[in-house]
Amino acid sequence: MSQDGRGGARTAGSGGGTAARLLARIAVLAAVGSLVVLVLAIGDGGLVVLLAGLLGLVVCAAGVWWFLAHRGAVRLLGALVAVAAPVGVLVLFAHDGLWRTALLLVVCWALAVACARAALRKARPRRKTRSYPASRPRSAFLIMNPKSGGGKVGRFGLVDRAEALGARVTVLDPDAPADVAALAREAVADGADLLGVAGGDGTQALVAAVAAEHDLPFLVISAGTRNHFAMDLGLDRSDPSRCLDALTDGEELRIDLGDVGGRPFVNTVSFGVYADVVQRPEYRDDKAGTALTLMPDLLVGEGVRRLDARIDDTTLTSQQALLISNNAYTSPDVLSGGGRRPSLDDGELGVLGIRVEGAAEAADLAVRGSQSTGLTVTTARRVEVTSTVTGESGPDDTGGGDSGADAANTSGSGTDASDTSGSGTSGSGRAAGPDDSSTDEIPVAVDGEALRMTTPVVCTLRPGALRVLVPRHRPGVVAPAPRVDWRRLFDLAFGRPVPNPPGQDG
């Protein structure tokens, strides 16, 4: 076991144990098997299988684009095309007797990818966040939102359990928005030696910032809806009461805390399409319907907003959406909620940018994935975001128009409906309001909270700023599947040294 520059322990597994090398060889053989099947089946329609599959994927992606970016007849046509393309491919395979060849190709390739991921995961030295001994808090102060996660606070008896362990609990009133940061500061002034939250990630971030400011440990209780922060800390998301075990048998982790325009964040900051959508008051009750209504205006409408970003020393222009994360996710699956961060103490922001202007670029993204020109995935220590409107060269001067996404007073609309964190900001972020017409503000979603911030919006990271108290016995962080890098896989399979690419050491 060795130490990295941040004090984390790396478990052994360098260029490959026996299991990793065996899996890599199986992956290579399966990939070669796919090619052999294709070559041998050329006379029996193997080439048709390959071309039909690619064509079906391209046409399906184009249909999805038409469905999202248009209304009326074009949207209906897009939906039909998106459904008909894969169905047509399956019918072709069945009618021409190609289904056996197609099935064999799919099985071989699926085996190759599965073994490749497993081999690279085993070969990658995992860096475990270093933990520190923690003493039992004498005066813990916890804030609980009774409506978060559909009422998990009451369902799991969190208030009674916490008070039985000696904590002082403040239960928020869903009908009376509270300044949770002010509540935390008052508790510190009264002698609290630990702060904690049972609620959504937006509220977690605001109270965590107060804990970091006073160098106090912070307790995360997984009582929100998705609990992304708790998941990446390795906490039990199925039973939030287990998080309270940290009060009697815990250990501390030192992790990074994000900052966007003076406001803290623990997960992500979103700019562009998603940030525009969550501003709408109806989004809380009808997420899919609201998004579909706004998408045409946000993607291809007149005077649509585009984002420019200065990522350290690199410039990224005309993006439709930007997602900045507190430490990098292992894949763009973060867009669908399936992404994971292997560590929270690497000291770098994750950056994901998307630019898809038409059906052809949507097809390119579907076929090439992370290698598509429409997708940018990188890391940085500082990101500065500005906004322009298509057809203009200066900053966005549409103010509250938001390309069809009118601002609304929806603090917390992206997470739990009753999270009342908007009033706790200490920076330039503020809850969106119906009278927003400022010329230099853009919508921003901070840990799902709908805000507006003055441009340029600067995102940075405070390395190791937050002390998090976690139970000594917890599920732990699931090792995320690595990106399949065939060059590294061949090196591993044939016993050559396997370098660990940046961002894949976690």
Short mmCIF file of C-alpha atoms in Angstrom, two decimals:
data_model
loop_
_atom_site.label_atom_id
_atom_site.label_comp_id
_atom_site.label_asym_id
_atom_site.label_seq_id
_atom_site.Cartn_x
_atom_site.Cartn_y
_atom_site.Cartn_z
CA MET A 1 0.00 0.00 0.00
CA SER A 2 1.32 3.45 -0.88
CA GLN A 3 0.36 7.07 -0.30
CA ASP A 4 -0.57 9.61 -2.93
CA GLY A 5 -0.01 13.32 -2.78
CA ARG A 6 -3.28 13.95 -0.96
CA GLY A 7 -2.67 11.41 1.79
CA GLY A 8 -4.99 8.79 0.36
CA ALA A 9 -3.99 5.17 0.48
CA ARG A 10 -3.59 3.31 -2.80
CA THR A 11 -4.31 -0.37 -2.67
CA ALA A 12 -2.05 -2.60 -4.65
CA GLY A 13 -3.08 -3.70 -8.08
CA SER A 14 -0.53 -2.08 -10.34
CA GLY A 15 -0.39 -3.32 -13.89
CA GLY A 16 -2.13 -6.27 -13.20
CA GLY A 17 -2.59 -9.20 -11.00
CA THR A 18 -3.27 -12.56 -12.49
CA ALA A 19 -7.03 -12.03 -12.52
CA ALA A 20 -6.76 -8.68 -14.31
CA ARG A 21 -4.45 -10.11 -16.96
CA LEU A 22 -6.71 -13.13 -17.50
CA LEU A 23 -9.79 -10.93 -17.90
CA ALA A 24 -7.91 -8.68 -20.33
CA ARG A 25 -6.97 -11.67 -22.46
CA ILE A 26 -10.57 -12.91 -22.47
CA ALA A 27 -11.71 -9.43 -23.53
CA VAL A 28 -9.20 -9.38 -26.39
CA LEU A 29 -10.22 -12.87 -27.51
CA ALA A 30 -13.91 -11.92 -27.41
CA ALA A 31 -13.23 -8.77 -29.45
CA VAL A 32 -11.26 -10.80 -31.97
CA GLY A 33 -14.09 -13.33 -31.97
CA SER A 34 -16.53 -10.58 -32.94
CA LEU A 35 -14.34 -9.70 -35.93
CA VAL A 36 -13.99 -13.35 -36.91
CA VAL A 37 -17.77 -13.84 -36.78
CA LEU A 38 -18.23 -10.73 -38.91
CA VAL A 39 -15.65 -11.83 -41.51
CA LEU A 40 -16.94 -15.41 -41.73
CA ALA A 41 -20.52 -14.21 -42.02
CA ILE A 42 -19.90 -11.63 -44.75
CA GLY A 43 -21.26 -14.00 -47.36
CA ASP A 44 -24.23 -14.81 -45.12
CA GLY A 45 -25.16 -11.23 -44.37
CA GLY A 46 -22.61 -10.33 -41.70
CA LEU A 47 -21.91 -6.98 -43.34
CA VAL A 48 -25.64 -6.32 -43.54
CA VAL A 49 -25.91 -6.92 -39.79
CA LEU A 50 -23.19 -4.39 -39.06
CA LEU A 51 -24.43 -1.72 -41.46
CA ALA A 52 -28.08 -2.17 -40.48
CA GLY A 53 -27.19 -1.87 -36.81
CA LEU A 54 -25.21 1.34 -37.32
CA LEU A 55 -27.87 2.79 -39.59
CA GLY A 56 -30.58 1.98 -37.07
CA LEU A 57 -28.62 3.72 -34.32
CA VAL A 58 -28.04 6.81 -36.47
CA VAL A 59 -31.68 7.07 -37.55
CA CYS A 60 -32.91 6.52 -33.98
CA ALA A 61 -30.64 9.31 -32.69
CA ALA A 62 -31.90 11.65 -35.42
CA GLY A 63 -35.48 10.83 -34.44
CA VAL A 64 -34.77 11.61 -30.80
CA TRP A 65 -33.29 14.97 -31.85
CA TRP A 66 -36.36 15.86 -33.92
CA PHE A 67 -38.58 14.83 -31.01
CA LEU A 68 -36.72 17.06 -28.54
CA ALA A 69 -35.94 20.06 -30.73
CA HIS A 70 -39.27 20.52 -32.51
CA ARG A 71 -42.99 20.66 -31.89
CA GLY A 72 -46.08 19.54 -33.71
CA ALA A 73 -45.81 17.26 -36.73
CA VAL A 74 -42.00 17.17 -36.68
CA ARG A 75 -42.01 16.05 -33.04
CA LEU A 76 -44.51 13.31 -33.85
CA LEU A 77 -42.40 12.24 -36.84
CA GLY A 78 -39.30 12.15 -34.63
CA ALA A 79 -41.03 9.91 -32.09
CA LEU A 80 -42.15 7.53 -34.83
CA VAL A 81 -38.67 7.41 -36.37
CA ALA A 82 -36.99 6.84 -32.99
CA VAL A 83 -39.24 3.85 -32.33
CA ALA A 84 -39.40 2.53 -35.90
CA ALA A 85 -35.62 2.46 -36.47
CA PRO A 86 -34.70 -0.25 -33.93
CA VAL A 87 -37.92 -2.16 -34.66
CA GLY A 88 -37.09 -2.11 -38.37
CA VAL A 89 -33.61 -3.46 -37.72
CA LEU A 90 -35.01 -6.34 -35.65
CA VAL A 91 -37.59 -7.14 -38.33
CA LEU A 92 -34.83 -7.15 -40.98
CA PHE A 93 -32.73 -9.55 -38.93
CA ALA A 94 -35.69 -11.89 -38.34
CA HIS A 95 -36.99 -11.81 -41.92
CA ASP A 96 -33.63 -12.46 -43.59
CA GLY A 97 -32.52 -15.06 -41.05
CA LEU A 98 -29.73 -12.82 -39.76
CA TRP A 99 -30.76 -12.90 -36.12
CA ARG A 100 -28.31 -15.70 -35.22
CA THR A 101 -25.38 -13.76 -36.63
CA ALA A 102 -26.56 -10.58 -34.93
CA LEU A 103 -27.04 -12.35 -31.60
CA LEU A 104 -23.60 -13.95 -31.78
CA LEU A 105 -21.99 -10.59 -32.53
CA VAL A 106 -23.83 -8.92 -29.65
CA VAL A 107 -22.86 -11.70 -27.21
CA CYS A 108 -19.18 -11.61 -28.25
CA TRP A 109 -18.98 -7.85 -28.04
CA ALA A 110 -20.86 -7.68 -24.72
CA LEU A 111 -18.45 -10.26 -23.29
CA ALA A 112 -15.48 -8.26 -24.59
CA VAL A 113 -16.68 -5.01 -23.02
CA ALA A 114 -17.68 -6.62 -19.71
CA CYS A 115 -14.31 -8.38 -19.34
CA ALA A 116 -12.44 -5.26 -20.44
CA ARG A 117 -14.12 -3.15 -17.75
CA ALA A 118 -13.51 -5.80 -15.11
CA ALA A 119 -9.85 -6.13 -16.10
CA LEU A 120 -9.21 -2.38 -16.07
CA ARG A 121 -11.02 -2.04 -12.74
CA LYS A 122 -8.85 -4.72 -11.16
CA ALA A 123 -5.67 -3.33 -12.70
CA ARG A 124 -6.35 0.19 -11.52
CA PRO A 125 -4.86 1.04 -8.12
CA ARG A 126 -7.75 2.26 -6.05
CA ARG A 127 -7.10 5.26 -3.89
CA LYS A 128 -9.08 5.09 -0.70
CA THR A 129 -9.80 8.43 0.96
CA ARG A 130 -7.74 8.59 4.12
CA SER A 131 -9.78 8.47 7.33
CA TYR A 132 -8.91 9.95 10.71
CA PRO A 133 -9.93 8.94 14.24
CA ALA A 134 -12.87 10.98 15.53
CA SER A 135 -13.96 11.69 19.09
CA ARG A 136 -17.62 11.57 20.03
CA PRO A 137 -19.25 15.00 19.68
CA ARG A 138 -20.52 16.51 22.91
CA SER A 139 -22.91 19.04 21.38
CA ALA A 140 -24.10 17.92 17.96
CA PHE A 141 -26.60 20.14 16.11
CA LEU A 142 -28.70 18.64 13.34
CA ILE A 143 -31.12 20.25 10.88
CA MET A 144 -33.83 17.97 9.49
CA ASN A 145 -36.28 18.54 6.65
CA PRO A 146 -39.41 16.44 7.32
CA LYS A 147 -40.49 16.44 3.66
CA SER A 148 -37.18 15.46 2.08
CA GLY A 149 -37.12 12.12 0.34
CA GLY A 150 -40.88 11.72 0.69
CA GLY A 151 -40.79 12.00 4.48
CA LYS A 152 -37.77 9.88 5.39
CA VAL A 153 -37.16 11.87 8.59
CA GLY A 154 -40.44 10.64 10.07
CA ARG A 155 -40.45 7.23 8.40
CA PHE A 156 -37.08 6.26 9.90
CA GLY A 157 -37.59 8.02 13.26
CA LEU A 158 -34.51 10.18 12.74
CA VAL A 159 -35.46 12.89 15.23
CA ASP A 160 -36.00 10.50 18.15
CA ARG A 161 -32.91 8.48 17.27
CA ALA A 162 -30.70 11.57 17.07
CA GLU A 163 -31.99 13.03 20.32
CA ALA A 164 -31.46 9.69 22.06
CA LEU A 165 -27.82 9.93 20.98
CA GLY A 166 -27.52 13.37 22.56
CA ALA A 167 -27.92 15.59 19.48
CA ARG A 168 -29.95 18.79 19.38
CA VAL A 169 -32.37 18.70 16.44
CA THR A 170 -34.11 21.53 14.61
CA VAL A 171 -36.94 20.37 12.34
CA LEU A 172 -37.66 22.76 9.48
CA ASP A 173 -41.18 24.00 8.85
CA PRO A 174 -41.99 23.33 5.15
CA ASP A 175 -44.40 26.28 5.15
CA ALA A 176 -41.89 28.75 6.57
CA PRO A 177 -38.62 29.02 4.55
CA ALA A 178 -35.62 29.12 6.84
CA ASP A 179 -32.07 30.37 6.49
CA VAL A 180 -30.31 27.11 7.28
CA ALA A 181 -26.86 28.71 7.19
CA ALA A 182 -27.97 31.24 9.83
CA LEU A 183 -29.38 28.43 11.98
CA ALA A 184 -26.04 26.64 11.75
CA ARG A 185 -24.09 29.76 12.70
CA GLU A 186 -26.33 30.33 15.70
CA ALA A 187 -25.71 26.76 16.81
CA VAL A 188 -21.94 27.25 16.51
CA ALA A 189 -22.21 30.41 18.61
CA ASP A 190 -24.09 28.36 21.22
CA GLY A 191 -21.27 25.83 21.40
CA ALA A 192 -22.11 23.17 18.80
CA ASP A 193 -19.10 20.99 17.99
CA LEU A 194 -20.73 19.19 15.04
CA LEU A 195 -23.21 20.25 12.36
CA GLY A 196 -25.36 17.90 10.32
CA VAL A 197 -28.26 17.80 7.89
CA ALA A 198 -31.01 15.31 7.02
CA GLY A 199 -32.24 16.75 3.73
CA GLY A 200 -31.44 17.49 0.13
CA ASP A 201 -27.96 18.15 -1.20
CA GLY A 202 -28.63 21.88 -1.62
CA THR A 203 -29.24 22.23 2.12
CA GLN A 204 -26.31 19.92 2.86
CA ALA A 205 -23.98 22.25 0.96
CA LEU A 206 -25.04 25.42 2.79
CA VAL A 207 -24.58 23.92 6.24
CA ALA A 208 -21.37 22.16 5.18
CA ALA A 209 -19.92 25.55 4.27
CA VAL A 210 -20.58 26.80 7.82
CA ALA A 211 -18.92 23.68 9.23
CA ALA A 212 -15.89 24.24 6.98
CA GLU A 213 -15.75 27.91 7.96
CA HIS A 214 -15.45 26.95 11.64
CA ASP A 215 -13.41 23.75 11.03
CA LEU A 216 -16.13 21.59 12.57
CA PRO A 217 -17.05 18.06 11.50
CA PHE A 218 -20.14 17.71 9.32
CA LEU A 219 -22.62 14.81 9.41
CA VAL A 220 -24.46 13.79 6.23
CA ILE A 221 -27.76 11.96 6.81
CA SER A 222 -29.06 10.37 3.61
CA ALA A 223 -32.68 11.53 3.94
CA GLY A 224 -32.93 13.27 0.56
CA THR A 225 -34.39 11.93 -2.67
CA ARG A 226 -31.33 10.85 -4.66
CA ASN A 227 -28.60 11.37 -2.06
CA HIS A 228 -25.77 11.70 -4.58
CA PHE A 229 -23.45 13.22 -1.97
CA ALA A 230 -24.16 10.42 0.50
CA MET A 231 -23.65 7.83 -2.24
CA ASP A 232 -20.20 9.14 -3.11
CA LEU A 233 -19.30 9.17 0.59
CA GLY A 234 -20.17 5.47 0.77
CA LEU A 235 -23.10 5.97 3.16
CA ASP A 236 -26.17 3.77 3.46
CA ARG A 237 -28.88 5.34 1.28
CA SER A 238 -31.51 2.69 2.03
CA ASP A 239 -31.56 3.38 5.78
CA PRO A 240 -30.60 6.96 6.74
CA SER A 241 -30.73 6.10 10.45
CA ARG A 242 -27.46 4.21 9.99
CA CYS A 243 -25.73 7.52 9.25
CA LEU A 244 -26.38 8.47 12.89
CA ASP A 245 -24.05 5.66 13.98
CA ALA A 246 -21.25 8.13 13.27
CA LEU A 247 -22.21 10.02 16.45
CA THR A 248 -21.02 7.10 18.59
CA ASP A 249 -18.63 5.15 16.33
CA GLY A 250 -17.35 7.38 13.58
CA GLU A 251 -14.29 8.46 11.68
CA GLU A 252 -13.47 11.61 9.73
CA LEU A 253 -12.78 12.15 6.05
CA ARG A 254 -11.24 15.30 4.59
CA ILE A 255 -12.94 16.17 1.31
CA ASP A 256 -13.16 19.07 -1.12
CA LEU A 257 -15.90 21.69 -1.16
CA GLY A 258 -16.97 23.45 -4.35
CA ASP A 259 -17.64 27.16 -4.69
CA VAL A 260 -19.67 28.89 -7.40
CA GLY A 261 -19.95 32.65 -7.20
CA GLY A 262 -19.54 32.58 -3.42
CA ARG A 263 -22.06 29.79 -2.87
CA PRO A 264 -20.91 26.31 -1.78
CA PHE A 265 -21.80 23.11 -3.61
CA VAL A 266 -21.15 19.45 -2.85
CA ASN A 267 -22.21 17.82 -6.13
CA THR A 268 -22.76 19.80 -9.32
CA VAL A 269 -23.41 23.19 -10.85
CA SER A 270 -25.41 23.19 -14.09
CA PHE A 271 -25.57 25.92 -16.71
CA GLY A 272 -27.64 26.04 -19.87
CA VAL A 273 -30.57 23.81 -20.75
CA TYR A 274 -31.10 22.10 -17.37
CA ALA A 275 -30.61 25.31 -15.43
CA ASP A 276 -33.19 27.02 -17.65
CA VAL A 277 -35.73 24.24 -17.22
CA VAL A 278 -35.61 24.09 -13.40
CA GLN A 279 -36.41 27.81 -13.19
CA ARG A 280 -40.00 27.08 -14.21
CA PRO A 281 -42.51 26.71 -11.34
CA GLU A 282 -44.31 23.84 -13.11
CA TYR A 283 -41.09 21.80 -13.25
CA ARG A 284 -41.59 20.65 -9.67
CA ASP A 285 -44.82 18.82 -10.48
CA ASP A 286 -44.20 17.86 -14.12
CA LYS A 287 -40.51 17.49 -14.86
CA ALA A 288 -40.79 15.60 -18.16
CA GLY A 289 -43.63 17.70 -19.52
CA THR A 290 -41.92 20.97 -18.65
CA ALA A 291 -38.65 19.88 -20.24
CA LEU A 292 -40.37 18.77 -23.46
CA THR A 293 -42.27 22.06 -23.68
CA LEU A 294 -39.12 24.16 -23.34
CA MET A 295 -36.60 22.07 -25.27
CA PRO A 296 -37.35 23.46 -28.78
CA ASP A 297 -36.79 27.04 -27.61
CA LEU A 298 -33.66 26.13 -25.65
CA LEU A 299 -32.06 24.04 -28.41
CA VAL A 300 -32.90 25.79 -31.69
CA GLY A 301 -35.09 28.79 -30.81
CA GLU A 302 -34.54 32.40 -31.82
CA GLY A 303 -31.96 34.20 -29.68
CA VAL A 304 -31.08 30.99 -27.86
CA ARG A 305 -28.49 31.22 -25.11
CA ARG A 306 -25.06 29.66 -25.55
CA LEU A 307 -22.35 29.30 -22.94
CA ASP A 308 -18.65 30.11 -23.12
CA ALA A 309 -16.23 28.81 -20.52
CA ARG A 310 -12.62 29.48 -19.61
CA ILE A 311 -11.41 26.14 -18.27
CA ASP A 312 -8.03 26.92 -16.69
CA ASP A 313 -6.12 28.00 -19.82
CA THR A 314 -8.53 26.45 -22.34
CA THR A 315 -11.56 28.10 -23.95
CA LEU A 316 -14.80 26.26 -24.67
CA THR A 317 -17.38 28.11 -26.75
CA SER A 318 -21.06 27.95 -27.73
CA GLN A 319 -22.07 25.14 -25.38
CA GLN A 320 -25.74 24.31 -24.86
CA ALA A 321 -25.09 22.88 -21.42
CA LEU A 322 -22.22 22.83 -18.94
CA LEU A 323 -21.97 20.70 -15.85
CA ILE A 324 -19.28 21.44 -13.27
CA SER A 325 -18.80 18.88 -10.50
CA ASN A 326 -17.02 18.75 -7.17
CA ASN A 327 -14.40 16.23 -8.35
CA ALA A 328 -14.81 14.37 -11.62
CA TYR A 329 -17.37 11.73 -12.46
CA THR A 330 -16.02 8.64 -14.15
CA SER A 331 -18.37 8.93 -17.15
CA PRO A 332 -21.04 11.19 -18.66
CA ASP A 333 -23.64 8.95 -16.98
CA VAL A 334 -23.96 11.81 -14.49
CA LEU A 335 -26.48 13.30 -16.95
CA SER A 336 -28.87 10.45 -16.23
CA GLY A 337 -28.09 10.28 -12.52
CA GLY A 338 -26.03 7.12 -12.88
CA GLY A 339 -22.57 8.65 -12.60
CA ARG A 340 -20.28 8.22 -9.63
CA ARG A 341 -17.26 10.04 -8.30
CA PRO A 342 -14.59 7.57 -7.18
CA SER A 343 -13.14 10.15 -4.80
CA LEU A 344 -14.02 13.54 -3.35
CA ASP A 345 -10.53 14.74 -2.50
CA ASP A 346 -8.66 14.94 -5.82
CA GLY A 347 -8.69 18.75 -5.74
CA GLU A 348 -10.09 19.17 -9.26
CA LEU A 349 -13.43 20.13 -10.76
CA GLY A 350 -15.04 17.82 -13.28
CA VAL A 351 -16.20 19.58 -16.45
CA LEU A 352 -18.70 18.27 -18.98
CA GLY A 353 -19.85 20.36 -21.95
CA ILE A 354 -22.46 19.50 -24.58
CA ARG A 355 -23.06 21.07 -27.99
CA VAL A 356 -25.46 19.33 -30.38
CA GLU A 357 -26.84 21.61 -33.09
CA GLY A 358 -28.71 19.15 -35.30
CA ALA A 359 -29.68 15.59 -36.12
CA ALA A 360 -26.27 14.80 -37.63
CA GLU A 361 -24.45 15.82 -34.45
CA ALA A 362 -26.96 13.87 -32.35
CA ALA A 363 -26.16 10.80 -34.45
CA ASP A 364 -22.44 11.41 -34.02
CA LEU A 365 -22.91 11.56 -30.24
CA ALA A 366 -24.91 8.32 -30.28
CA VAL A 367 -22.30 6.45 -32.33
CA ARG A 368 -19.06 7.83 -30.93
CA GLY A 369 -20.11 8.55 -27.36
CA SER A 370 -17.41 10.29 -25.33
CA GLN A 371 -15.26 10.62 -28.48
CA SER A 372 -17.90 12.79 -30.17
CA THR A 373 -16.99 16.38 -31.03
CA GLY A 374 -20.23 17.44 -29.36
CA LEU A 375 -19.12 16.23 -25.93
CA THR A 376 -16.25 17.67 -23.88
CA VAL A 377 -15.09 15.86 -20.73
CA THR A 378 -12.16 17.25 -18.75
CA THR A 379 -10.99 18.47 -15.34
CA ALA A 380 -9.91 21.87 -14.09
CA ARG A 381 -9.11 23.90 -11.02
CA ARG A 382 -11.01 26.99 -12.14
CA VAL A 383 -13.89 27.46 -14.57
CA GLU A 384 -15.27 30.86 -15.60
CA VAL A 385 -18.63 30.82 -17.37
CA THR A 386 -20.17 33.58 -19.48
CA SER A 387 -23.16 33.66 -21.79
CA THR A 388 -23.89 34.89 -25.31
CA VAL A 389 -26.99 34.88 -27.47
CA THR A 390 -26.87 33.38 -30.95
CA GLY A 391 -26.57 36.10 -33.56
CA GLU A 392 -24.89 38.52 -31.14
CA SER A 393 -21.26 39.03 -30.24
CA GLY A 394 -21.67 40.50 -26.77
CA PRO A 395 -22.87 39.14 -23.44
CA ASP A 396 -26.40 37.86 -23.12
CA ASP A 397 -28.74 40.84 -22.92
CA THR A 398 -32.00 38.95 -22.94
CA GLY A 399 -32.20 39.19 -19.18
CA GLY A 400 -35.10 37.28 -17.73
CA GLY A 401 -36.24 35.93 -21.10
CA ASP A 402 -34.09 32.82 -20.79
CA SER A 403 -34.98 31.57 -24.26
CA GLY A 404 -38.43 30.57 -23.15
CA ALA A 405 -37.50 29.55 -19.63
CA ASP A 406 -38.93 32.40 -17.58
CA ALA A 407 -37.52 32.63 -14.09
CA ALA A 408 -39.74 31.76 -11.19
CA ASN A 409 -39.40 31.63 -7.45
CA THR A 410 -38.43 27.99 -7.32
CA SER A 411 -35.65 27.68 -4.80
CA GLY A 412 -35.11 23.98 -4.45
CA SER A 413 -37.16 22.99 -7.44
CA GLY A 414 -34.47 20.69 -8.69
CA THR A 415 -34.31 18.60 -5.55
CA ASP A 416 -36.68 18.14 -2.63
CA ALA A 417 -39.61 20.49 -2.89
CA SER A 418 -39.32 21.70 0.68
CA ASP A 419 -35.58 22.29 0.86
CA THR A 420 -35.37 25.90 1.93
CA SER A 421 -31.82 26.85 1.17
CA GLY A 422 -32.15 29.92 -1.03
CA SER A 423 -31.92 32.37 1.82
CA GLY A 424 -28.73 30.85 3.10
CA THR A 425 -26.47 32.01 0.31
CA SER A 426 -23.49 34.13 1.09
CA GLY A 427 -22.42 34.89 -2.47
CA SER A 428 -23.99 36.30 -5.58
CA GLY A 429 -26.47 33.47 -6.11
CA ARG A 430 -30.11 34.17 -5.38
CA ALA A 431 -33.37 32.35 -5.86
CA ALA A 432 -34.91 32.96 -9.24
CA GLY A 433 -37.72 35.50 -9.28
CA PRO A 434 -40.40 36.53 -11.77
CA ASP A 435 -39.09 40.07 -12.13
CA ASP A 436 -35.56 39.12 -13.20
CA SER A 437 -34.58 41.40 -16.07
CA SER A 438 -30.95 42.06 -15.22
CA THR A 439 -28.67 42.16 -18.25
CA ASP A 440 -25.79 40.20 -16.74
CA GLU A 441 -27.41 37.27 -14.95
CA ILE A 442 -27.87 33.69 -16.09
CA PRO A 443 -29.83 30.76 -14.63
CA VAL A 444 -27.72 28.35 -12.59
CA ALA A 445 -28.73 25.10 -10.89
CA VAL A 446 -26.56 24.55 -7.81
CA ASP A 447 -27.00 21.05 -6.41
CA GLY A 448 -30.40 21.15 -8.10
CA GLU A 449 -31.41 24.52 -6.61
CA ALA A 450 -32.70 27.08 -9.14
CA LEU A 451 -30.73 30.33 -8.84
CA ARG A 452 -29.52 33.24 -10.93
CA MET A 453 -25.94 34.52 -10.83
CA THR A 454 -24.09 37.48 -12.24
CA THR A 455 -21.66 36.73 -15.06
CA PRO A 456 -18.90 35.83 -15.21
CA VAL A 457 -19.71 32.95 -12.88
CA VAL A 458 -16.55 31.45 -11.41
CA CYS A 459 -16.36 27.88 -10.13
CA THR A 460 -13.47 26.81 -7.92
CA LEU A 461 -12.67 24.13 -5.39
CA ARG A 462 -11.47 24.33 -1.80
CA PRO A 463 -9.30 21.21 -1.42
CA GLY A 464 -9.73 19.37 1.88
CA ALA A 465 -11.89 22.13 3.32
CA LEU A 466 -14.62 19.91 4.76
CA ARG A 467 -14.37 17.45 7.63
CA VAL A 468 -17.06 14.80 7.22
CA LEU A 469 -17.97 12.46 10.06
CA VAL A 470 -19.03 9.04 8.73
CA PRO A 471 -19.85 5.73 10.44
CA ARG A 472 -16.88 3.46 10.79
CA HIS A 473 -18.99 0.62 9.37
CA ARG A 474 -20.73 1.71 6.15
CA PRO A 475 -21.41 0.20 2.71
CA GLY A 476 -18.51 2.08 1.14
CA VAL A 477 -18.05 3.52 -2.32
CA VAL A 478 -18.72 1.16 -5.21
CA ALA A 479 -15.82 1.19 -7.64
CA PRO A 480 -17.22 2.75 -10.82
CA ALA A 481 -16.72 1.02 -14.14
CA PRO A 482 -13.73 2.55 -15.95
CA ARG A 483 -13.83 3.77 -19.52
CA VAL A 484 -12.73 1.02 -21.90
CA ASP A 485 -9.29 1.95 -23.20
CA TRP A 486 -8.24 -0.73 -25.67
CA ARG A 487 -4.61 0.39 -25.78
CA ARG A 488 -4.29 -0.05 -22.03
CA LEU A 489 -6.19 -3.32 -22.27
CA PHE A 490 -3.76 -4.75 -24.83
CA ASP A 491 -0.82 -3.63 -22.67
CA LEU A 492 -2.38 -5.42 -19.71
CA ALA A 493 -3.17 -8.57 -21.69
CA PHE A 494 0.39 -8.91 -22.99
CA GLY A 495 2.14 -8.05 -19.73
CA ARG A 496 3.37 -4.59 -20.66
CA PRO A 497 3.43 -1.74 -18.08
CA VAL A 498 -0.01 -0.15 -17.75
CA PRO A 499 0.06 3.61 -17.02
CA ASN A 500 -2.88 5.03 -15.12
CA PRO A 501 -4.49 7.88 -17.06
CA PRO A 502 -5.32 11.13 -15.26
CA GLY A 503 -8.58 10.99 -13.40
CA GLN A 504 -8.68 7.17 -13.45
CA ASP A 505 -6.70 6.56 -10.29
CA GLY A 506 -9.62 6.60 -7.94
#
